[in-house]
Short mmCIF file of C-alpha atoms (C1' of nucleotides) and ligand atoms in Angstrom, two decimals:
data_model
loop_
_atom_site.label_atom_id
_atom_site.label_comp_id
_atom_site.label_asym_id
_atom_site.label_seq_id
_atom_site.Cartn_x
_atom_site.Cartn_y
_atom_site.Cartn_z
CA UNK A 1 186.37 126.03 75.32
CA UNK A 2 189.67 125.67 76.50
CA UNK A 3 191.93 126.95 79.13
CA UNK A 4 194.30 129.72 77.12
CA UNK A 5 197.86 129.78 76.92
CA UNK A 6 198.79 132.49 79.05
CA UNK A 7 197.10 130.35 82.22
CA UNK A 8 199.89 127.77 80.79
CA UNK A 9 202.63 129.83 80.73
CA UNK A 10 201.29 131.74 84.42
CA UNK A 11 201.20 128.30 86.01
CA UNK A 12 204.67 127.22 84.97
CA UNK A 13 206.04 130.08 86.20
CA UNK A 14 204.68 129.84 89.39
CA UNK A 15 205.59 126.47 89.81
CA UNK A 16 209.54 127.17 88.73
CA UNK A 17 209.18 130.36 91.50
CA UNK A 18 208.38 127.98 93.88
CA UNK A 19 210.48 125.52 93.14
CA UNK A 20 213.51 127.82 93.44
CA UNK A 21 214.80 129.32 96.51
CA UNK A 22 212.50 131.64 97.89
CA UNK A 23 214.44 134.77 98.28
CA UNK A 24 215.89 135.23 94.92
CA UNK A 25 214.81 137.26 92.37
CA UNK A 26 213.88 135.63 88.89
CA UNK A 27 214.34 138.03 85.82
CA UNK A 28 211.59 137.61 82.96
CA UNK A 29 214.31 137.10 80.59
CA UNK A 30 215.04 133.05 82.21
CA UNK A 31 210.95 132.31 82.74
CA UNK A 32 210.78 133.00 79.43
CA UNK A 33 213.29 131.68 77.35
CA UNK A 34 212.27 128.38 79.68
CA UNK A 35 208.71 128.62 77.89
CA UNK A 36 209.99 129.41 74.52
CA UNK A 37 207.53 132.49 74.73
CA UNK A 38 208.53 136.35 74.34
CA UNK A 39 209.81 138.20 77.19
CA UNK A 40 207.38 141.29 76.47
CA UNK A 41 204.51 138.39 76.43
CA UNK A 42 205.00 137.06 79.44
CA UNK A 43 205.44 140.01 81.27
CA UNK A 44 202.33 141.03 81.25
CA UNK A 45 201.26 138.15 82.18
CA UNK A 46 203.63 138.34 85.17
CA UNK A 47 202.02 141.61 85.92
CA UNK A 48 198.43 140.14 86.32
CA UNK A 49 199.74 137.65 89.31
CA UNK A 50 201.63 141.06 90.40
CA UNK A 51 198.47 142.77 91.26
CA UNK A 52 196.81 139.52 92.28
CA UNK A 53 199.01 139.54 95.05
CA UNK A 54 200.84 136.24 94.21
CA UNK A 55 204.30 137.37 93.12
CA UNK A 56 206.15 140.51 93.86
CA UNK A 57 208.59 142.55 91.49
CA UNK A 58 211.49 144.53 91.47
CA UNK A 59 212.83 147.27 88.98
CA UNK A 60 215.99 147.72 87.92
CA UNK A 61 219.44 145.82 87.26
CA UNK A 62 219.18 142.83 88.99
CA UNK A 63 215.21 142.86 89.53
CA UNK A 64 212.74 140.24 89.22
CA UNK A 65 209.97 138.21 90.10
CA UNK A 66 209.73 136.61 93.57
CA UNK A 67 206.47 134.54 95.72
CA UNK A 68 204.99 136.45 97.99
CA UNK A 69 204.75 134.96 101.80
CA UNK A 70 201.41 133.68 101.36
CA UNK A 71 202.71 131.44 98.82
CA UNK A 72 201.72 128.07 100.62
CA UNK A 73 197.90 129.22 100.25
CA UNK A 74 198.21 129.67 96.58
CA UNK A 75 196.49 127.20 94.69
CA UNK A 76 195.91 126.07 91.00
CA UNK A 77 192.59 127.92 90.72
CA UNK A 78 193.81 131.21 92.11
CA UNK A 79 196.48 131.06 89.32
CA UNK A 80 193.49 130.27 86.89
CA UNK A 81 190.91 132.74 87.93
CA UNK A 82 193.63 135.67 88.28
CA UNK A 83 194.57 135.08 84.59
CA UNK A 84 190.82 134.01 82.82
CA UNK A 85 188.84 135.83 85.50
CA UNK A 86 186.04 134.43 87.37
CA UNK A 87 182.87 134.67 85.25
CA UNK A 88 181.29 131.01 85.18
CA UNK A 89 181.50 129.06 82.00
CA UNK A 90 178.08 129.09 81.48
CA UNK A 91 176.17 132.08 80.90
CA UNK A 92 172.23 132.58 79.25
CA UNK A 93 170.92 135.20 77.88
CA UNK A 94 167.22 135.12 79.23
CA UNK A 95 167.97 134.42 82.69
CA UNK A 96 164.67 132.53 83.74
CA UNK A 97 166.02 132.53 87.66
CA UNK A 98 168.09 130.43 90.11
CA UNK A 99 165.94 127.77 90.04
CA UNK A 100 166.74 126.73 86.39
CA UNK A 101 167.52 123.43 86.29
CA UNK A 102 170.16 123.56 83.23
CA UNK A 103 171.88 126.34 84.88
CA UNK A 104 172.26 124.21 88.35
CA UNK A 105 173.85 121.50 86.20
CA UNK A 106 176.18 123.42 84.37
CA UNK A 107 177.06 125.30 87.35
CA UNK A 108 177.49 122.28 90.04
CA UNK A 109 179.81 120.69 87.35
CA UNK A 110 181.76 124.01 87.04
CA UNK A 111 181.86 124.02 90.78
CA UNK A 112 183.23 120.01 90.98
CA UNK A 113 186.38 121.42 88.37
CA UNK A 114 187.07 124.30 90.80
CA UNK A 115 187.00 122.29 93.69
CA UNK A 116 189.57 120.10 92.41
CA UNK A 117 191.77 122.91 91.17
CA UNK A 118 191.35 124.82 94.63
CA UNK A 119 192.75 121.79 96.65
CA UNK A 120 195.99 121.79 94.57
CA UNK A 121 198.35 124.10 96.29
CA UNK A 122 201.29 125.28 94.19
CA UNK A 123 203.32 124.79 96.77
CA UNK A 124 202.55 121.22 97.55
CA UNK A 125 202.82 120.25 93.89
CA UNK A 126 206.30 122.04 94.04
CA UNK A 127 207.45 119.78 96.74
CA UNK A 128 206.87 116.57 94.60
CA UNK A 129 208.14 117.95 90.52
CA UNK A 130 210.31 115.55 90.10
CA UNK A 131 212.82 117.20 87.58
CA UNK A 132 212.69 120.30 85.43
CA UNK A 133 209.42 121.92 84.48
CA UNK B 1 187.11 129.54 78.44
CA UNK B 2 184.06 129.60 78.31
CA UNK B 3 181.17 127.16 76.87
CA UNK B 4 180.19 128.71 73.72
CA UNK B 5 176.87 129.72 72.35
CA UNK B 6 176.19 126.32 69.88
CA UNK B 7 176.19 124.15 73.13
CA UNK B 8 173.87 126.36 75.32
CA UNK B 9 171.70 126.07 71.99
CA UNK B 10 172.13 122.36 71.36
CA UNK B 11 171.40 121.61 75.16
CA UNK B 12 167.61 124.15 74.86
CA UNK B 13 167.02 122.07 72.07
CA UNK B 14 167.68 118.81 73.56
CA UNK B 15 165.54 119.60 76.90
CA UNK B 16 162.34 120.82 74.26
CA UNK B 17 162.56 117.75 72.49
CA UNK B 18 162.87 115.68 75.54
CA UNK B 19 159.34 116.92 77.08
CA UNK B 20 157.77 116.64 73.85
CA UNK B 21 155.44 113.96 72.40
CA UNK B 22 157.94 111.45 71.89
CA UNK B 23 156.39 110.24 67.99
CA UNK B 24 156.25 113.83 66.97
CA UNK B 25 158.32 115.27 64.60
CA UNK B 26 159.38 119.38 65.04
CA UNK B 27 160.56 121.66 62.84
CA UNK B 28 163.88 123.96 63.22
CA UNK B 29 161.69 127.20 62.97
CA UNK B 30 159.43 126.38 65.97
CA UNK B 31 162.85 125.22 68.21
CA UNK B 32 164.65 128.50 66.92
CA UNK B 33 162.09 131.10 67.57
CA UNK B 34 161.87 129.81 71.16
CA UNK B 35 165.43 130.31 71.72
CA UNK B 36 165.81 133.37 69.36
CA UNK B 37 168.51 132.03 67.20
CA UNK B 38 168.13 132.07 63.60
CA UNK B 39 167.00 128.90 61.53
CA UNK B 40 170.00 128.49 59.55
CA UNK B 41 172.43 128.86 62.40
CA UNK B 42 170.35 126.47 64.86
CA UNK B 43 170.03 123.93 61.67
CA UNK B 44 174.06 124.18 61.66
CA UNK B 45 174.10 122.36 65.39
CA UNK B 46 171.22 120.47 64.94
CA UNK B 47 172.70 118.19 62.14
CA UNK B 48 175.92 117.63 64.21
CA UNK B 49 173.58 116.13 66.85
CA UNK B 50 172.11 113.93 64.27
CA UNK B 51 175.67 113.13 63.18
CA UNK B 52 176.16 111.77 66.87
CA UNK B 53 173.43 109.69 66.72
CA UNK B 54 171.20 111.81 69.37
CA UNK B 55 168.50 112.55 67.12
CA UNK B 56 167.23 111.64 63.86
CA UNK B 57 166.00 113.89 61.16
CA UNK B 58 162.96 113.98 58.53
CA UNK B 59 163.32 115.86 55.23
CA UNK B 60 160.52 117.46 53.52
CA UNK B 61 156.64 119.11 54.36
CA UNK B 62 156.24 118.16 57.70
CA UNK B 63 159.47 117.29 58.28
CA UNK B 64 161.80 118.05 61.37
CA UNK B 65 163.35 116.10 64.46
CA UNK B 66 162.99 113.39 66.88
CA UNK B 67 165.34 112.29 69.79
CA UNK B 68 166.29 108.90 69.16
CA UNK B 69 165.70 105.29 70.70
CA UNK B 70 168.55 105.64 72.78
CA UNK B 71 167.17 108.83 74.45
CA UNK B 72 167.16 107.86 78.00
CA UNK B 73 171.00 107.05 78.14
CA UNK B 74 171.65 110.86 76.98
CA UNK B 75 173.72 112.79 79.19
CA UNK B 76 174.56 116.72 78.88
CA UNK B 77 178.50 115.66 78.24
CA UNK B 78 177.04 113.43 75.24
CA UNK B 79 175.65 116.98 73.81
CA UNK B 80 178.37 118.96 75.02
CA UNK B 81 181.23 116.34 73.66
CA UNK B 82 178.76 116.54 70.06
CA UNK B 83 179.16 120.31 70.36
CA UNK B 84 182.34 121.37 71.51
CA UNK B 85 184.36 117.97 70.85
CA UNK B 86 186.54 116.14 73.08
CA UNK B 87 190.18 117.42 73.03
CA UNK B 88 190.94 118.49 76.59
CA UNK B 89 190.67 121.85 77.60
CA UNK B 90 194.49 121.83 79.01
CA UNK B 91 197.18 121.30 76.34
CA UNK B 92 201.00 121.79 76.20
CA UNK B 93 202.86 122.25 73.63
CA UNK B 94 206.69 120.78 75.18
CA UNK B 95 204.94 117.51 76.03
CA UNK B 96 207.08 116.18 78.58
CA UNK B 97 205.17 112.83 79.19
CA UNK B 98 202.57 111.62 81.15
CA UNK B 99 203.57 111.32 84.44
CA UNK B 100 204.27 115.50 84.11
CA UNK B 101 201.99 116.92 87.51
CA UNK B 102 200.87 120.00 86.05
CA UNK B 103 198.53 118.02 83.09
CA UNK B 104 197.30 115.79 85.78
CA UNK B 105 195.85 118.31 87.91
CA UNK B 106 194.10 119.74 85.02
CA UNK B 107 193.17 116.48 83.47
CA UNK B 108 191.61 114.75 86.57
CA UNK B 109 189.56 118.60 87.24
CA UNK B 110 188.72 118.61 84.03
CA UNK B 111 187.46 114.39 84.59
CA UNK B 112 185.86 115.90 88.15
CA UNK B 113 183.61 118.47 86.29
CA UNK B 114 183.12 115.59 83.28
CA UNK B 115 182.30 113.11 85.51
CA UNK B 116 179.57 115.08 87.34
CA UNK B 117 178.01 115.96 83.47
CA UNK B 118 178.24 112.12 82.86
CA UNK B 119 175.69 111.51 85.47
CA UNK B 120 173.23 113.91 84.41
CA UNK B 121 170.56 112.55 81.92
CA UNK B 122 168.48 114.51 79.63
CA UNK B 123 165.28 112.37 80.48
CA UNK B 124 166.00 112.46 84.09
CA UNK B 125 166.24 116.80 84.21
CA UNK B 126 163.38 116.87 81.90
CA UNK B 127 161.03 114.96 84.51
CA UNK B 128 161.78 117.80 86.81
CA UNK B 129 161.41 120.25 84.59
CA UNK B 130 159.11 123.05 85.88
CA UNK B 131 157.25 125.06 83.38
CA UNK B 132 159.11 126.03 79.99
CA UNK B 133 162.71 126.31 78.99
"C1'" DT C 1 226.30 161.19 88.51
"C1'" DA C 2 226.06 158.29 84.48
"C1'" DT C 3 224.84 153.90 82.70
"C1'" DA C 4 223.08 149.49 82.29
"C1'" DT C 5 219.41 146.65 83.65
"C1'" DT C 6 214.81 145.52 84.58
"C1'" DA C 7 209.67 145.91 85.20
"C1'" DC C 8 205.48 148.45 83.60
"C1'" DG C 9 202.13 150.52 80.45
"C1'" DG C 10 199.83 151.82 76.21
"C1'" DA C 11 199.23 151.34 71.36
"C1'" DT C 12 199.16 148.41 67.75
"C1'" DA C 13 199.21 144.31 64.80
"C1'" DA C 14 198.35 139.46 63.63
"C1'" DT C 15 195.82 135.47 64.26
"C1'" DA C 16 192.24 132.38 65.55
"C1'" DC C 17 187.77 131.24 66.54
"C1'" DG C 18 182.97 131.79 67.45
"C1'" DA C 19 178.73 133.39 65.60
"C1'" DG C 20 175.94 134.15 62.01
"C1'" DT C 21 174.27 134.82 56.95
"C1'" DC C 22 173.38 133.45 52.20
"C1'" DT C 23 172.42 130.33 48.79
"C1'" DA C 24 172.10 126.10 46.39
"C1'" DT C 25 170.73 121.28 46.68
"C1'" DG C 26 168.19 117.25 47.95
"C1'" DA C 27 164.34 114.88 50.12
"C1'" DT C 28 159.39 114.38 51.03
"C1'" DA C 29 154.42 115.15 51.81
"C1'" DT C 30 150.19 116.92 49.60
"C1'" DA D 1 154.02 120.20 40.38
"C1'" DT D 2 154.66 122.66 44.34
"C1'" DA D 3 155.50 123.91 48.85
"C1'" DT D 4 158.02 122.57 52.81
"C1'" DC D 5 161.98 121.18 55.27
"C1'" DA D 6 166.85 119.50 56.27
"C1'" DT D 7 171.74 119.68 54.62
"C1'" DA D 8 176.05 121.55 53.03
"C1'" DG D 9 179.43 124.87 51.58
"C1'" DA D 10 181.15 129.38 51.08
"C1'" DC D 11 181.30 133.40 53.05
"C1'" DT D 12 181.14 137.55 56.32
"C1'" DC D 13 181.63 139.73 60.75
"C1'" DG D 14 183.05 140.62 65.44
"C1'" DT D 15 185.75 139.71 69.23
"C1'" DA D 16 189.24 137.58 72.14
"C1'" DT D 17 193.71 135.72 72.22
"C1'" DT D 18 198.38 136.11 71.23
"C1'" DA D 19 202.07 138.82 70.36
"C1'" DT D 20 205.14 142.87 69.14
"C1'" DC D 21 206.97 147.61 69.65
"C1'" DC D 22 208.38 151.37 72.19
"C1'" DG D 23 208.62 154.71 75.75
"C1'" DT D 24 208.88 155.41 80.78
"C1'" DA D 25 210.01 154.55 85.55
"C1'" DA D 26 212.71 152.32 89.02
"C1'" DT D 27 217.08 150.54 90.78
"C1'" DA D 28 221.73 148.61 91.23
"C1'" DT D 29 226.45 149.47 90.22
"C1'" DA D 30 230.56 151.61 88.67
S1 LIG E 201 166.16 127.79 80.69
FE1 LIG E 201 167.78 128.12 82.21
S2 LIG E 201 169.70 128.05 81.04
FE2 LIG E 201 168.03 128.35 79.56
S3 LIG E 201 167.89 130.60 79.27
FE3 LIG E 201 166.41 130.03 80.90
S4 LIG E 201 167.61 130.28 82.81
FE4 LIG E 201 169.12 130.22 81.14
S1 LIG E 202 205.74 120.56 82.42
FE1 LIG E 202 203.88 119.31 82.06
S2 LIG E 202 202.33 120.81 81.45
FE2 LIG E 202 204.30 121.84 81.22
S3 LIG E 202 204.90 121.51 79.07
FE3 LIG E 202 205.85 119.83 80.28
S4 LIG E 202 204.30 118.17 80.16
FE4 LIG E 202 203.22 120.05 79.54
#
DNA sequence: TATATTACGGATAATACGAGTCTATGATAT
DNA sequence: ATATCATAGACTCGTATTATCCGTAATATA
């Protein structure tokens, strides 16, 4: 049970996008030598927030990774769920209905963490990083 | 990320115990077949719980488990804390101090969904408890 | 047009961890 | 003495995570 390393390395890189001027275009090759991780690595993790509609891309010689307009909506548990996916944490085989009462528990706390993480926007944290990632 | 299999077991097992006869002892076979897990497996999770103090164990024909004294004080983070452990679900490797923004969003969610865990008691769900687990 | 640069995709490998089994040992009631 | 039951360690198995390799497509630039 813990949150895996590529939602680590997807959230810093969306928080060094936004804190960088918007229009430019951020090769793979700086995000990751930033995260000591592999460029090959983290691309496909880049390509996940791609198709999530977070960050757009460009081919070629001088390409790169840029936010989307919608940035300022983005928060911490998009980021999450777009990397981990959004099955709950807690799942039973024998599925004795909604009305379980371990089930509302586990689920209402799950709920409480996502709540939290879906008030963070990316871009308001951005404003207030006070130095380097 | 997800809560894995020994917790959803230890949690069954806590719940059974907690709207049984208090005084009465009960074997691993009668809590496993319920939850169709194997003895040996089950017995594996059982003794941490007894390590933590939740229950207490019996040896020999006859023999099983019993919540303990402290019952009522039980909450599902005590079993899921016996279970899983308590290292945070967000780490970093490149620890760049506490005051970093990114760990305390995910620490205080993580405190949010811990908190709301905290409050639920064992003996207070298994009051409410409907029919069988 | 040719070339360098860059993102994307599939296959594959390495590693870690969860889940579960097997077996031996020790404790206890009858 | 024997059957019952919990405990502990070694071990296997499956799957998800992490990561690498390589070929292809897109694009800027010379
Ligand atoms: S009791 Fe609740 S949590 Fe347990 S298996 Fe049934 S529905 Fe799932
Ligand atoms: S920026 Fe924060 S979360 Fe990221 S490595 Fe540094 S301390 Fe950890």
């Amino acid at each position: 049970m813990k949150f895996s390393k590529a939602t680590n390395y997807a959230l810093h890189t969306m928080l060094f996008l936004a804190a960088s001027p918007q229009h430019k275009l951020i090769g793979v090759q700086q995000l990751a030598e930033r995260q000591q991780v592999s460029t090959t690595y983290l691309s496909k993790i880049l390509t996940k927030l791609v198709k999530a509609g977070m960050i757009e891309s460009t081919s070629g010689a001088n390409g790169g990774y840029r936010l989307k307009r919608n940035f300022e909506e983005i928060s911490f548990l998009d980021v999450i769920h777009a990397i981990e996916g959004t099955a709950s944490l807690f799942e039973c085989e024998m599925n004795h209905g909604p009305e379980c009462l371990i089930q509302q528990v586990m689920v209402s706390a799950e709920m409480k963490m996502e709540e939290h993480l879906r008030n963070q926007k990316l871009s308001e944290l951005a404003k207030q990083m006070p130095v380097v990632l």
